[in-house]
Amino acid sequence: MAKKGKIENNKKRQRLAKQYAERRERLKAVARDQSLPMEDRFAAQLKLAELPRNGAATRIVNRCEVTGRPRAYYRKLKMSRVALRELGSQGQIPGLVKSSW
């Protein structure tokens, strides 16, 4: 039921984002610093562009850990509404009572 490929890609993106976070932030600070010469800022911008795309935090998608679904994601539970409803109907989520849904 789960889309393993998408979930694994997302985990890889999380690892890369964590790995490159400090370097990316340093380069961004240099590129934004108006007191530095334009050549230094441009060089920092080029180095920033050489970093892997998947190393950016904005590439990480909130995905359901049960189904891999990217939409209707509840952050607190780390699952989508579809998985929440399914597991709730089966009584596998403590404290969740299925009403008329």
mmCIF file of N, CA and C in Angstrom:
data_model
loop_
_atom_site.group_PDB
_atom_site.id
_atom_site.type_symbol
_atom_site.label_atom_id
_atom_site.label_comp_id
_atom_site.label_asym_id
_atom_site.label_seq_id
_atom_site.Cartn_x
_atom_site.Cartn_y
_atom_site.Cartn_z
ATOM 1 N N MET A 1 0.811 -1.191 0.000
ATOM 2 C CA MET A 1 0.000 0.000 0.000
ATOM 3 C C MET A 1 0.862 1.266 0.000
ATOM 4 N N ALA A 2 1.971 1.245 0.694
ATOM 5 C CA ALA A 2 2.831 2.425 0.776
ATOM 6 C C ALA A 2 3.691 2.559 -0.469
ATOM 7 N N LYS A 3 3.940 3.797 -0.853
ATOM 8 C CA LYS A 3 4.804 4.084 -1.996
ATOM 9 C C LYS A 3 6.226 4.185 -1.476
ATOM 10 N N LYS A 4 6.926 3.085 -1.484
ATOM 11 C CA LYS A 4 8.261 3.023 -0.886
ATOM 12 C C LYS A 4 9.253 3.942 -1.587
ATOM 13 N N GLY A 5 9.166 4.052 -2.915
ATOM 14 C CA GLY A 5 10.112 4.880 -3.649
ATOM 15 C C GLY A 5 10.053 6.337 -3.231
ATOM 16 N N LYS A 6 8.850 6.882 -3.115
ATOM 17 C CA LYS A 6 8.677 8.287 -2.749
ATOM 18 C C LYS A 6 9.093 8.528 -1.309
ATOM 19 N N ILE A 7 8.772 7.587 -0.436
ATOM 20 C CA ILE A 7 9.142 7.733 0.982
ATOM 21 C C ILE A 7 10.656 7.692 1.125
ATOM 22 N N GLU A 8 11.307 6.778 0.414
ATOM 23 C CA GLU A 8 12.767 6.675 0.470
ATOM 24 C C GLU A 8 13.437 7.920 -0.108
ATOM 25 N N ASN A 9 12.895 8.449 -1.213
ATOM 26 C CA ASN A 9 13.432 9.680 -1.789
ATOM 27 C C ASN A 9 13.338 10.824 -0.792
ATOM 28 N N ASN A 10 12.229 10.881 -0.086
ATOM 29 C CA ASN A 10 12.036 11.944 0.896
ATOM 30 C C ASN A 10 13.013 11.808 2.067
ATOM 31 N N LYS A 11 13.261 10.574 2.486
ATOM 32 C CA LYS A 11 14.233 10.353 3.577
ATOM 33 C C LYS A 11 15.637 10.734 3.124
ATOM 34 N N LYS A 12 15.942 10.457 1.862
ATOM 35 C CA LYS A 12 17.246 10.842 1.310
ATOM 36 C C LYS A 12 17.371 12.363 1.296
ATOM 37 N N ARG A 13 16.293 13.047 0.911
ATOM 38 C CA ARG A 13 16.298 14.510 0.918
ATOM 39 C C ARG A 13 16.509 15.048 2.328
ATOM 40 N N GLN A 14 15.903 14.409 3.322
ATOM 41 C CA GLN A 14 16.080 14.852 4.708
ATOM 42 C C GLN A 14 17.534 14.706 5.141
ATOM 43 N N ARG A 15 18.159 13.583 4.763
ATOM 44 C CA ARG A 15 19.578 13.380 5.100
ATOM 45 C C ARG A 15 20.455 14.422 4.430
ATOM 46 N N LEU A 16 20.216 14.662 3.137
ATOM 47 C CA LEU A 16 21.016 15.635 2.399
ATOM 48 C C LEU A 16 20.823 17.054 2.944
ATOM 49 N N ALA A 17 19.592 17.400 3.285
ATOM 50 C CA ALA A 17 19.318 18.737 3.816
ATOM 51 C C ALA A 17 20.060 18.945 5.133
ATOM 52 N N LYS A 18 20.079 17.932 5.950
ATOM 53 C CA LYS A 18 20.787 18.018 7.230
ATOM 54 C C LYS A 18 22.305 18.127 6.988
ATOM 55 N N GLN A 19 22.794 17.387 6.029
ATOM 56 C CA GLN A 19 24.225 17.364 5.717
ATOM 57 C C GLN A 19 24.707 18.709 5.174
ATOM 58 N N TYR A 20 23.922 19.331 4.308
ATOM 59 C CA TYR A 20 24.348 20.557 3.645
ATOM 60 C C TYR A 20 23.806 21.830 4.299
ATOM 61 N N ALA A 21 23.063 21.733 5.377
ATOM 62 C CA ALA A 21 22.406 22.900 5.979
ATOM 63 C C ALA A 21 23.399 23.978 6.385
ATOM 64 N N GLU A 22 24.456 23.605 7.069
ATOM 65 C CA GLU A 22 25.420 24.587 7.561
ATOM 66 C C GLU A 22 26.136 25.269 6.390
ATOM 67 N N ARG A 23 26.594 24.488 5.433
ATOM 68 C CA ARG A 23 27.301 25.031 4.275
ATOM 69 C C ARG A 23 26.390 25.963 3.466
ATOM 70 N N ARG A 24 25.145 25.532 3.268
ATOM 71 C CA ARG A 24 24.179 26.323 2.514
ATOM 72 C C ARG A 24 23.913 27.659 3.227
ATOM 73 N N GLU A 25 23.781 27.627 4.534
ATOM 74 C CA GLU A 25 23.504 28.848 5.299
ATOM 75 C C GLU A 25 24.691 29.811 5.251
ATOM 76 N N ARG A 26 25.905 29.262 5.334
ATOM 77 C CA ARG A 26 27.112 30.100 5.243
ATOM 78 C C ARG A 26 27.187 30.808 3.897
ATOM 79 N N LEU A 27 26.970 30.063 2.817
ATOM 80 C CA LEU A 27 27.024 30.640 1.471
ATOM 81 C C LEU A 27 25.919 31.679 1.255
ATOM 82 N N LYS A 28 24.739 31.409 1.801
ATOM 83 C CA LYS A 28 23.643 32.361 1.671
ATOM 84 C C LYS A 28 23.961 33.659 2.409
ATOM 85 N N ALA A 29 24.592 33.539 3.572
ATOM 86 C CA ALA A 29 24.959 34.727 4.347
ATOM 87 C C ALA A 29 25.972 35.575 3.580
ATOM 88 N N VAL A 30 26.937 34.922 2.943
ATOM 89 C CA VAL A 30 27.936 35.650 2.151
ATOM 90 C C VAL A 30 27.255 36.309 0.949
ATOM 91 N N ALA A 31 26.358 35.604 0.284
ATOM 92 C CA ALA A 31 25.686 36.137 -0.903
ATOM 93 C C ALA A 31 24.788 37.330 -0.566
ATOM 94 N N ARG A 32 24.248 37.367 0.646
ATOM 95 C CA ARG A 32 23.360 38.465 1.056
ATOM 96 C C ARG A 32 24.109 39.660 1.640
ATOM 97 N N ASP A 33 25.352 39.459 2.060
ATOM 98 C CA ASP A 33 26.113 40.506 2.747
ATOM 99 C C ASP A 33 26.513 41.615 1.771
ATOM 100 N N GLN A 34 25.857 42.768 1.889
ATOM 101 C CA GLN A 34 26.090 43.887 0.978
ATOM 102 C C GLN A 34 27.447 44.558 1.194
ATOM 103 N N SER A 35 28.080 44.307 2.354
ATOM 104 C CA SER A 35 29.365 44.947 2.631
ATOM 105 C C SER A 35 30.524 44.269 1.890
ATOM 106 N N LEU A 36 30.308 43.061 1.398
ATOM 107 C CA LEU A 36 31.347 42.340 0.664
ATOM 108 C C LEU A 36 31.364 42.782 -0.800
ATOM 109 N N PRO A 37 32.516 42.609 -1.465
ATOM 110 C CA PRO A 37 32.571 42.950 -2.901
ATOM 111 C C PRO A 37 31.631 42.053 -3.720
ATOM 112 N N MET A 38 31.201 42.574 -4.852
ATOM 113 C CA MET A 38 30.255 41.850 -5.695
ATOM 114 C C MET A 38 30.838 40.527 -6.187
ATOM 115 N N GLU A 39 32.147 40.479 -6.445
ATOM 116 C CA GLU A 39 32.779 39.254 -6.930
ATOM 117 C C GLU A 39 32.662 38.124 -5.904
ATOM 118 N N ASP A 40 32.866 38.462 -4.618
ATOM 119 C CA ASP A 40 32.764 37.446 -3.557
ATOM 120 C C ASP A 40 31.331 36.949 -3.427
ATOM 121 N N ARG A 41 30.385 37.867 -3.497
ATOM 122 C CA ARG A 41 28.976 37.475 -3.389
ATOM 123 C C ARG A 41 28.568 36.605 -4.567
ATOM 124 N N PHE A 42 29.050 36.939 -5.753
ATOM 125 C CA PHE A 42 28.724 36.159 -6.947
ATOM 126 C C PHE A 42 29.359 34.768 -6.877
ATOM 127 N N ALA A 43 30.597 34.695 -6.366
ATOM 128 C CA ALA A 43 31.263 33.390 -6.206
ATOM 129 C C ALA A 43 30.494 32.510 -5.225
ATOM 130 N N ALA A 44 30.002 33.119 -4.140
ATOM 131 C CA ALA A 44 29.200 32.364 -3.169
ATOM 132 C C ALA A 44 27.914 31.874 -3.807
ATOM 133 N N GLN A 45 27.321 32.704 -4.658
ATOM 134 C CA GLN A 45 26.089 32.318 -5.348
ATOM 135 C C GLN A 45 26.334 31.136 -6.284
ATOM 136 N N LEU A 46 27.477 31.141 -6.971
ATOM 137 C CA LEU A 46 27.812 30.029 -7.866
ATOM 138 C C LEU A 46 28.051 28.740 -7.083
ATOM 139 N N LYS A 47 28.747 28.846 -5.937
ATOM 140 C CA LYS A 47 28.976 27.659 -5.103
ATOM 141 C C LYS A 47 27.662 27.128 -4.546
ATOM 142 N N LEU A 48 26.761 28.041 -4.231
ATOM 143 C CA LEU A 48 25.441 27.638 -3.740
ATOM 144 C C LEU A 48 24.681 26.869 -4.819
ATOM 145 N N ALA A 49 24.832 27.290 -6.059
ATOM 146 C CA ALA A 49 24.148 26.623 -7.168
ATOM 147 C C ALA A 49 24.747 25.250 -7.446
ATOM 148 N N GLU A 50 26.004 25.024 -7.050
ATOM 149 C CA GLU A 50 26.647 23.728 -7.273
ATOM 150 C C GLU A 50 26.204 22.672 -6.261
ATOM 151 N N LEU A 51 25.641 23.105 -5.133
ATOM 152 C CA LEU A 51 25.167 22.144 -4.134
ATOM 153 C C LEU A 51 24.004 21.340 -4.717
ATOM 154 N N PRO A 52 23.816 20.105 -4.248
ATOM 155 C CA PRO A 52 22.709 19.290 -4.785
ATOM 156 C C PRO A 52 21.350 19.910 -4.490
ATOM 157 N N ARG A 53 20.464 19.837 -5.450
ATOM 158 C CA ARG A 53 19.117 20.399 -5.276
ATOM 159 C C ARG A 53 18.385 19.758 -4.110
ATOM 160 N N ASN A 54 18.524 18.459 -3.990
ATOM 161 C CA ASN A 54 17.825 17.752 -2.915
ATOM 162 C C ASN A 54 18.404 18.056 -1.546
ATOM 163 N N GLY A 55 19.461 18.844 -1.487
ATOM 164 C CA GLY A 55 20.034 19.253 -0.209
ATOM 165 C C GLY A 55 19.337 20.463 0.386
ATOM 166 N N ALA A 56 18.379 21.037 -0.346
ATOM 167 C CA ALA A 56 17.636 22.196 0.155
ATOM 168 C C ALA A 56 16.448 21.733 0.987
ATOM 169 N N ALA A 57 16.204 22.419 2.087
ATOM 170 C CA ALA A 57 15.118 22.030 2.993
ATOM 171 C C ALA A 57 13.746 22.189 2.334
ATOM 172 N N THR A 58 13.633 23.069 1.361
ATOM 173 C CA THR A 58 12.341 23.278 0.712
ATOM 174 C C THR A 58 11.934 22.100 -0.167
ATOM 175 N N ARG A 59 12.862 21.207 -0.470
ATOM 176 C CA ARG A 59 12.541 20.034 -1.301
ATOM 177 C C ARG A 59 11.905 18.909 -0.490
ATOM 178 N N ILE A 60 11.945 19.011 0.824
ATOM 179 C CA ILE A 60 11.369 17.968 1.674
ATOM 180 C C ILE A 60 9.850 18.125 1.690
ATOM 181 N N VAL A 61 9.158 17.031 1.429
ATOM 182 C CA VAL A 61 7.701 17.029 1.378
ATOM 183 C C VAL A 61 7.178 16.277 2.600
ATOM 184 N N ASN A 62 6.152 16.826 3.247
ATOM 185 C CA ASN A 62 5.509 16.099 4.339
ATOM 186 C C ASN A 62 4.728 14.942 3.727
ATOM 187 N N ARG A 63 5.118 13.724 4.074
ATOM 188 C CA ARG A 63 4.457 12.543 3.521
ATOM 189 C C ARG A 63 3.964 11.637 4.634
ATOM 190 N N CYS A 64 2.847 10.975 4.376
ATOM 191 C CA CYS A 64 2.295 10.000 5.302
ATOM 192 C C CYS A 64 3.280 8.840 5.435
ATOM 193 N N GLU A 65 3.580 8.435 6.651
ATOM 194 C CA GLU A 65 4.516 7.338 6.862
ATOM 195 C C GLU A 65 3.876 5.977 6.624
ATOM 196 N N VAL A 66 2.557 5.950 6.504
ATOM 197 C CA VAL A 66 1.852 4.696 6.244
ATOM 198 C C VAL A 66 1.667 4.483 4.746
ATOM 199 N N THR A 67 1.164 5.509 4.060
ATOM 200 C CA THR A 67 0.826 5.355 2.647
ATOM 201 C C THR A 67 1.766 6.091 1.697
ATOM 202 N N GLY A 68 2.486 7.078 2.179
ATOM 203 C CA GLY A 68 3.352 7.868 1.322
ATOM 204 C C GLY A 68 2.622 9.021 0.666
ATOM 205 N N ARG A 69 1.373 9.223 1.019
ATOM 206 C CA ARG A 69 0.543 10.268 0.420
ATOM 207 C C ARG A 69 1.028 11.661 0.862
ATOM 208 N N PRO A 70 1.218 12.592 -0.094
ATOM 209 C CA PRO A 70 1.726 13.915 0.252
ATOM 210 C C PRO A 70 0.651 14.922 0.648
ATOM 211 N N ARG A 71 -0.599 14.626 0.393
ATOM 212 C CA ARG A 71 -1.662 15.589 0.687
ATOM 213 C C ARG A 71 -2.449 15.179 1.923
ATOM 214 N N ALA A 72 -3.154 16.164 2.500
ATOM 215 C CA ALA A 72 -3.988 15.957 3.688
ATOM 216 C C ALA A 72 -3.173 15.303 4.792
ATOM 217 N N TYR A 73 -2.040 15.918 5.112
ATOM 218 C CA TYR A 73 -1.066 15.377 6.056
ATOM 219 C C TYR A 73 -1.251 16.030 7.419
ATOM 220 N N TYR A 74 -1.389 15.213 8.455
ATOM 221 C CA TYR A 74 -1.459 15.702 9.827
ATOM 222 C C TYR A 74 -0.064 15.608 10.435
ATOM 223 N N ARG A 75 0.542 16.764 10.715
ATOM 224 C CA ARG A 75 1.915 16.792 11.210
ATOM 225 C C ARG A 75 2.072 16.075 12.546
ATOM 226 N N LYS A 76 1.102 16.263 13.406
ATOM 227 C CA LYS A 76 1.192 15.687 14.752
ATOM 228 C C LYS A 76 1.224 14.161 14.712
ATOM 229 N N LEU A 77 0.495 13.578 13.788
ATOM 230 C CA LEU A 77 0.403 12.121 13.685
ATOM 231 C C LEU A 77 1.317 11.542 12.614
ATOM 232 N N LYS A 78 1.866 12.401 11.747
ATOM 233 C CA LYS A 78 2.727 11.998 10.641
ATOM 234 C C LYS A 78 2.027 11.019 9.694
ATOM 235 N N MET A 79 0.736 11.274 9.459
ATOM 236 C CA MET A 79 -0.005 10.440 8.515
ATOM 237 C C MET A 79 -1.093 11.258 7.838
ATOM 238 N N SER A 80 -1.574 10.737 6.730
ATOM 239 C CA SER A 80 -2.603 11.432 5.966
ATOM 240 C C SER A 80 -3.988 11.136 6.548
ATOM 241 N N ARG A 81 -4.953 11.897 6.101
ATOM 242 C CA ARG A 81 -6.323 11.706 6.580
ATOM 243 C C ARG A 81 -6.866 10.341 6.186
ATOM 244 N N VAL A 82 -6.424 9.834 5.032
ATOM 245 C CA VAL A 82 -6.894 8.536 4.554
ATOM 246 C C VAL A 82 -6.415 7.432 5.497
ATOM 247 N N ALA A 83 -5.133 7.458 5.838
ATOM 248 C CA ALA A 83 -4.575 6.457 6.744
ATOM 249 C C ALA A 83 -5.163 6.614 8.143
ATOM 250 N N LEU A 84 -5.362 7.860 8.569
ATOM 251 C CA LEU A 84 -5.947 8.116 9.888
ATOM 252 C C LEU A 84 -7.343 7.521 9.980
ATOM 253 N N ARG A 85 -8.123 7.718 8.948
ATOM 254 C CA ARG A 85 -9.489 7.184 8.943
ATOM 255 C C ARG A 85 -9.493 5.654 8.937
ATOM 256 N N GLU A 86 -8.613 5.087 8.126
ATOM 257 C CA GLU A 86 -8.537 3.620 8.025
ATOM 258 C C GLU A 86 -8.128 2.998 9.359
ATOM 259 N N LEU A 87 -7.051 3.507 9.944
ATOM 260 C CA LEU A 87 -6.574 2.958 11.222
ATOM 261 C C LEU A 87 -7.543 3.263 12.362
ATOM 262 N N GLY A 88 -8.208 4.424 12.278
ATOM 263 C CA GLY A 88 -9.209 4.764 13.292
ATOM 264 C C GLY A 88 -10.403 3.830 13.243
ATOM 265 N N SER A 89 -10.808 3.458 12.041
ATOM 266 C CA SER A 89 -11.934 2.533 11.883
ATOM 267 C C SER A 89 -11.599 1.151 12.436
ATOM 268 N N GLN A 90 -10.323 0.776 12.330
ATOM 269 C CA GLN A 90 -9.884 -0.521 12.838
ATOM 270 C C GLN A 90 -9.606 -0.491 14.333
ATOM 271 N N GLY A 91 -9.666 0.701 14.933
ATOM 272 C CA GLY A 91 -9.419 0.833 16.368
ATOM 273 C C GLY A 91 -7.949 0.742 16.739
ATOM 274 N N GLN A 92 -7.039 1.067 15.803
ATOM 275 C CA GLN A 92 -5.605 0.949 16.063
ATOM 276 C C GLN A 92 -4.978 2.242 16.555
ATOM 277 N N ILE A 93 -5.748 3.312 16.641
ATOM 278 C CA ILE A 93 -5.220 4.569 17.148
ATOM 279 C C ILE A 93 -5.852 4.839 18.507
ATOM 280 N N PRO A 94 -5.037 4.801 19.570
ATOM 281 C CA PRO A 94 -5.586 4.992 20.916
ATOM 282 C C PRO A 94 -6.197 6.380 21.088
ATOM 283 N N GLY A 95 -7.367 6.437 21.694
ATOM 284 C CA GLY A 95 -8.016 7.704 21.971
ATOM 285 C C GLY A 95 -8.851 8.245 20.834
ATOM 286 N N LEU A 96 -8.818 7.596 19.666
ATOM 287 C CA LEU A 96 -9.591 8.067 18.530
ATOM 288 C C LEU A 96 -10.860 7.229 18.439
ATOM 289 N N VAL A 97 -11.997 7.903 18.481
ATOM 290 C CA VAL A 97 -13.279 7.225 18.398
ATOM 291 C C VAL A 97 -13.904 7.579 17.069
ATOM 292 N N LYS A 98 -14.288 6.581 16.302
ATOM 293 C CA LYS A 98 -14.903 6.820 15.006
ATOM 294 C C LYS A 98 -16.339 7.285 15.205
ATOM 295 N N SER A 99 -16.585 8.466 14.675
ATOM 296 C CA SER A 99 -17.934 8.997 14.704
ATOM 297 C C SER A 99 -18.584 8.668 13.369
ATOM 298 N N SER A 100 -19.546 9.449 12.943
ATOM 299 C CA SER A 100 -20.189 9.167 11.657
ATOM 300 C C SER A 100 -19.432 9.881 10.550
ATOM 301 N N TRP A 101 -18.335 9.298 10.103
ATOM 302 C CA TRP A 101 -17.567 9.837 8.977
ATOM 303 C C TRP A 101 -17.377 8.743 8.021
#
